[in-house]
GROMACS .gro file of C-alpha atoms in nm:
model
  247
    1MET     CA    1  -1.297  -1.574  -2.521
    2ALA     CA    2  -1.146  -1.211  -2.472
    3MET     CA    3  -1.295  -1.048  -2.241
    4LYS     CA    4  -1.347  -0.625  -2.241
    5VAL     CA    5  -1.199  -0.403  -1.959
    6LYS     CA    6  -1.527  -0.364  -1.778
    7GLU     CA    7  -1.555  -0.711  -1.746
    8VAL     CA    8  -1.210  -0.781  -1.657
    9ALA     CA    9  -1.226  -0.480  -1.380
   10GLU     CA   10  -1.522  -0.625  -1.212
   11LEU     CA   11  -1.404  -0.993  -1.255
   12ALA     CA   12  -1.084  -0.868  -1.076
   13SER     CA   13  -1.245  -0.649  -0.845
   14ILE     CA   14  -1.055  -0.340  -0.942
   15SER     CA   15  -1.146  -0.016  -1.147
   16VAL     CA   16  -1.132   0.011  -1.511
   17ARG     CA   17  -0.888   0.278  -1.466
   18THR     CA   18  -0.657   0.051  -1.289
   19LEU     CA   19  -0.631  -0.157  -1.615
   20HIS     CA   20  -0.587   0.140  -1.836
   21HIS     CA   21  -0.320   0.286  -1.600
   22TYR     CA   22  -0.156  -0.072  -1.660
   23ASP     CA   23  -0.151  -0.039  -1.999
   24GLU     CA   24  -0.064   0.315  -2.032
   25ILE     CA   25   0.284   0.249  -1.821
   26GLY     CA   26   0.324  -0.106  -2.040
   27LEU     CA   27   0.281  -0.366  -1.762
   28LEU     CA   28  -0.025  -0.499  -1.923
   29THR     CA   29  -0.130  -0.441  -2.271
   30PRO     CA   30  -0.411  -0.613  -2.380
   31ASP     CA   31  -0.349  -0.810  -2.676
   32GLU     CA   32  -0.599  -0.688  -2.905
   33VAL     CA   33  -0.783  -0.315  -2.951
   34THR     CA   34  -1.062  -0.283  -3.193
   35SER     CA   35  -1.118  -0.019  -3.464
   36ALA     CA   36  -1.352   0.130  -3.193
   37GLY     CA   37  -1.058   0.139  -2.948
   38TYR     CA   38  -1.181  -0.115  -2.728
   39ARG     CA   39  -0.932  -0.292  -2.512
   40LEU     CA   40  -0.972  -0.686  -2.538
   41TYR     CA   41  -0.808  -0.927  -2.265
   42SER     CA   42  -0.722  -1.220  -2.336
   43ASP     CA   43  -0.694  -1.589  -2.146
   44ALA     CA   44  -0.289  -1.474  -2.122
   45ASN     CA   45  -0.369  -1.135  -2.014
   46LEU     CA   46  -0.613  -1.274  -1.738
   47GLU     CA   47  -0.295  -1.474  -1.600
   48MET     CA   48  -0.059  -1.240  -1.621
   49LEU     CA   49  -0.312  -0.972  -1.433
   50GLN     CA   50  -0.327  -1.251  -1.176
   51GLN     CA   51   0.062  -1.293  -1.165
   52ILE     CA   52   0.045  -0.873  -1.078
   53LEU     CA   53  -0.215  -0.841  -0.857
   54PHE     CA   54  -0.036  -1.102  -0.632
   55PHE     CA   55   0.323  -0.898  -0.652
   56ARG     CA   56   0.084  -0.633  -0.575
   57GLU     CA   57  -0.071  -0.801  -0.281
   58LEU     CA   58   0.288  -0.847  -0.101
   59ASP     CA   59   0.360  -0.484  -0.169
   60PHE     CA   60   0.545  -0.475  -0.481
   61SER     CA   61   0.590  -0.152  -0.664
   62LEU     CA   62   0.446  -0.133  -1.015
   63LYS     CA   63   0.778  -0.051  -1.142
   64GLU     CA   64   0.944  -0.405  -0.950
   65ILE     CA   65   0.657  -0.603  -1.094
   66LYS     CA   66   0.755  -0.427  -1.446
   67ASN     CA   67   1.080  -0.509  -1.418
   68ILE     CA   68   1.041  -0.887  -1.267
   69ILE     CA   69   0.772  -0.995  -1.517
   70THR     CA   70   0.881  -0.882  -1.823
   71ASN     CA   71   1.251  -1.023  -1.776
   72PRO     CA   72   1.305  -1.324  -1.983
   73SER     CA   73   1.398  -1.563  -1.708
   74PHE     CA   74   1.047  -1.489  -1.526
   75ASP     CA   75   0.902  -1.829  -1.464
   76ARG     CA   76   0.530  -1.776  -1.385
   77GLU     CA   77   0.467  -2.108  -1.182
   78GLU     CA   78   0.811  -2.065  -0.977
   79ALA     CA   79   0.672  -1.701  -0.893
   80LEU     CA   80   0.323  -1.894  -0.769
   81HIS     CA   81   0.493  -2.098  -0.555
   82MET     CA   82   0.670  -1.822  -0.390
   83HIS     CA   83   0.377  -1.643  -0.329
   84ARG     CA   84   0.185  -1.954  -0.190
   85ARG     CA   85   0.462  -2.025   0.066
   86ILE     CA   86   0.450  -1.643   0.163
   87LEU     CA   87   0.087  -1.646   0.217
   88LEU     CA   88   0.087  -1.978   0.410
   89GLU     CA   89   0.342  -1.797   0.652
   90LYS     CA   90   0.140  -1.469   0.683
   91ARG     CA   91  -0.200  -1.667   0.737
   92GLN     CA   92  -0.031  -1.934   1.015
   93ARG     CA   93   0.079  -1.597   1.199
   94LEU     CA   94  -0.279  -1.437   1.158
   95ASP     CA   95  -0.426  -1.768   1.306
   96GLN     CA   96  -0.212  -1.745   1.609
   97MET     CA   97  -0.301  -1.363   1.648
   98ILE     CA   98  -0.665  -1.473   1.613
   99ALA     CA   99  -0.630  -1.782   1.872
  100THR     CA  100  -0.441  -1.510   2.098
  101ILE     CA  101  -0.752  -1.278   2.092
  102ASP     CA  102  -0.978  -1.591   2.146
  103ARG     CA  103  -0.748  -1.649   2.448
  104SER     CA  104  -0.768  -1.301   2.576
  105VAL     CA  105  -1.122  -1.267   2.586
  106LEU     CA  106  -1.148  -1.602   2.793
  107HIS     CA  107  -0.887  -1.453   3.041
  108MET     CA  108  -1.050  -1.075   3.001
  109ARG     CA  109  -1.341  -1.307   3.162
  110GLY     CA  110  -1.154  -1.428   3.408
  111GLU     CA  111  -1.221  -1.821   3.243
  112ILE     CA  112  -0.836  -1.914   3.189
  113ASN     CA  113  -0.489  -1.756   3.289
  114MET     CA  114  -0.277  -1.627   3.058
  115THR     CA  115   0.116  -1.587   3.065
  116ALA     CA  116   0.240  -1.229   2.983
  117LYS     CA  117   0.413  -1.425   2.705
  118GLU     CA  118   0.109  -1.577   2.596
  119GLN     CA  119  -0.078  -1.266   2.544
  120PHE     CA  120   0.169  -1.167   2.264
  121LYS     CA  121   0.162  -1.480   2.130
  122GLY     CA  122   0.186  -1.427   1.694
  123PHE     CA  123   0.289  -1.093   1.731
  124ASP     CA  124   0.648  -1.111   1.590
  125PHE     CA  125   0.723  -0.826   1.376
  126SER     CA  126   1.115  -0.910   1.412
  127GLU     CA  127   1.125  -1.108   1.100
  128ASN     CA  128   0.941  -0.910   0.829
  129PRO     CA  129   1.210  -0.764   0.585
  130TYR     CA  130   0.989  -0.569   0.374
  131GLU     CA  131   0.881  -0.373   0.653
  132GLN     CA  132   1.259  -0.307   0.805
  133GLU     CA  133   1.361  -0.258   0.426
  134ALA     CA  134   1.067   0.022   0.363
  135ARG     CA  135   1.143   0.201   0.695
  136GLU     CA  136   1.520   0.220   0.624
  137ARG     CA  137   1.513   0.256   0.228
  138TRP     CA  138   1.252   0.492   0.239
  139GLY     CA  139   1.089   0.626   0.568
  140ASP     CA  140   1.300   0.682   0.871
  141GLU     CA  141   1.578   0.928   0.719
  142ALA     CA  142   1.326   1.126   0.552
  143VAL     CA  143   1.100   1.149   0.842
  144LYS     CA  144   1.402   1.243   1.067
  145GLU     CA  145   1.497   1.527   0.854
  146ALA     CA  146   1.151   1.654   0.855
  147ASN     CA  147   1.139   1.652   1.232
  148GLN     CA  148   1.465   1.815   1.238
  149LYS     CA  149   1.320   2.095   1.038
  150LEU     CA  150   1.031   2.176   1.177
  151GLN     CA  151   1.192   2.160   1.546
  152SER     CA  152   1.411   2.448   1.410
  153LYS     CA  153   1.107   2.668   1.336
  154SER     CA  154   0.953   2.926   1.578
  155ALA     CA  155   0.626   2.813   1.790
  156GLN     CA  156   0.426   3.048   1.542
  157GLU     CA  157   0.571   2.876   1.238
  158GLN     CA  158   0.487   2.536   1.367
  159LYS     CA  159   0.118   2.621   1.460
  160THR     CA  160   0.107   2.776   1.112
  161LEU     CA  161   0.261   2.448   0.937
  162ALA     CA  162   0.015   2.226   1.152
  163ASP     CA  163  -0.292   2.395   1.062
  164GLU     CA  164  -0.144   2.385   0.698
  165MET     CA  165  -0.112   1.968   0.762
  166ASN     CA  166  -0.465   1.921   0.889
  167THR     CA  167  -0.625   2.135   0.627
  168ILE     CA  168  -0.471   1.897   0.368
  169TYR     CA  169  -0.617   1.599   0.561
  170THR     CA  170  -0.955   1.708   0.558
  171ARG     CA  171  -0.934   1.750   0.197
  172LEU     CA  172  -0.799   1.437   0.170
  173ALA     CA  173  -1.061   1.270   0.405
  174ALA     CA  174  -1.349   1.434   0.185
  175LEU     CA  175  -1.204   1.240  -0.129
  176ARG     CA  176  -1.134   0.929   0.085
  177HIS     CA  177  -1.460   0.702  -0.083
  178MET     CA  178  -1.286   0.805  -0.426
  179ASP     CA  179  -1.079   0.599  -0.699
  180PRO     CA  180  -0.715   0.680  -0.549
  181ALA     CA  181  -0.617   0.717  -0.924
  182SER     CA  182  -0.903   1.012  -0.993
  183GLU     CA  183  -0.785   1.338  -1.083
  184GLU     CA  184  -0.933   1.477  -0.771
  185ALA     CA  185  -0.793   1.224  -0.518
  186GLN     CA  186  -0.420   1.233  -0.741
  187ALA     CA  187  -0.459   1.650  -0.701
  188GLY     CA  188  -0.500   1.620  -0.325
  189ILE     CA  189  -0.186   1.369  -0.292
  190THR     CA  190   0.020   1.598  -0.499
  191GLU     CA  191  -0.034   1.852  -0.251
  192TRP     CA  192   0.056   1.654   0.024
  193TYR     CA  193   0.381   1.559  -0.168
  194THR     CA  194   0.427   1.949  -0.179
  195TYR     CA  195   0.382   2.027   0.202
  196LEU     CA  196   0.607   1.719   0.265
  197ASN     CA  197   0.872   1.814   0.034
  198ASN     CA  198   0.899   2.175   0.210
  199MET     CA  199   0.976   1.978   0.558
  200GLY     CA  200   1.230   1.727   0.421
  201SER     CA  201   1.319   1.548   0.100
  202TYR     CA  202   1.106   1.266  -0.049
  203SER     CA  203   1.158   1.125  -0.361
  204PRO     CA  204   0.858   0.923  -0.519
  205GLU     CA  205   0.963   0.614  -0.402
  206ALA     CA  206   1.062   0.746  -0.055
  207PHE     CA  207   0.667   0.886  -0.087
  208ARG     CA  208   0.504   0.596  -0.179
  209GLY     CA  209   0.739   0.379   0.129
  210LEU     CA  210   0.567   0.665   0.368
  211GLY     CA  211   0.240   0.588   0.274
  212GLN     CA  212   0.291   0.195   0.332
  213MET     CA  213   0.362   0.301   0.672
  214TYR     CA  214   0.092   0.469   0.720
  215VAL     CA  215  -0.086   0.165   0.724
  216ASP     CA  216   0.172  -0.061   0.852
  217ASP     CA  217   0.233   0.147   1.174
  218GLU     CA  218  -0.075   0.133   1.399
  219ARG     CA  219   0.025   0.496   1.539
  220PHE     CA  220   0.031   0.638   1.232
  221THR     CA  221  -0.316   0.458   1.110
  222ARG     CA  222  -0.495   0.612   1.413
  223ASN     CA  223  -0.395   0.925   1.397
  224ILE     CA  224  -0.452   0.989   1.038
  225ASP     CA  225  -0.782   0.786   1.029
  226GLN     CA  226  -0.910   1.035   1.297
  227PHE     CA  227  -1.012   1.285   1.026
  228GLY     CA  228  -1.203   0.987   0.844
  229GLU     CA  229  -1.213   0.572   0.885
  230GLY     CA  230  -1.024   0.467   0.598
  231LEU     CA  231  -0.801   0.763   0.511
  232ALA     CA  232  -0.467   0.623   0.539
  233LEU     CA  233  -0.540   0.332   0.315
  234PHE     CA  234  -0.673   0.594   0.082
  235MET     CA  235  -0.374   0.797   0.094
  236ARG     CA  236  -0.126   0.483   0.090
  237ASP     CA  237  -0.305   0.350  -0.215
  238ALA     CA  238  -0.327   0.684  -0.362
  239MET     CA  239   0.032   0.750  -0.286
  240ALA     CA  240   0.130   0.477  -0.475
  241ILE     CA  241  -0.023   0.548  -0.771
  242PHE     CA  242   0.130   0.916  -0.771
  243ALA     CA  243   0.482   0.763  -0.732
  244ASP     CA  244   0.397   0.535  -1.037
  245HIS     CA  245   0.366   0.825  -1.217
  246LYS     CA  246   0.661   0.983  -1.134
  247SER     CA  247   0.898   0.652  -1.185
   0.00000   0.00000   0.00000
């Protein structure tokens, strides 16, 4: 049975605006549109949406997902098996980290003794090719350039830039409970993009990668969330949508 856009949004726990955006960029076009303009999604559309959301969970960009799923050689079953393997590995690491937390609590109470090595069991980020690739491809070079440019400025200029940055963060914090794709959120994140490009050279993809680091790197998350809990996650999502529109 065909489903309306609101029903699909509720089913998949995403916004109607997200589905509209997927349609606009040709990522997920409903099989039917009524004469009144209502989008109707078929079972095949729902299967494709599920695949898209699996790829999004693994931090693929919408542009990458579109290239993958429109490739004639794309095998949905093979992709599902791949998703399953990756998620199982992720679950295994999370289970290990939870066990380490439980043992750490007992260690703090003096009920057990943990070696230094045991205290960090499960915290192995050396084999995270996605994060490393993001840093090398999008983050580090642009951040380095921005830092060098900042250090070349006078103390007063640095203070002015810092005040401007804090103002932008404060504005974005006030928007963080809104849909990241909303007009207000995108206007705010555009201001952030402009600010960063006055400091360095960020392509839309570099901007997306930087937003992902706001969530992946706890130092970024901690500093940004001082302006409002959840701000780093909101900015990550808004920056990704911004990059999709610019791609």
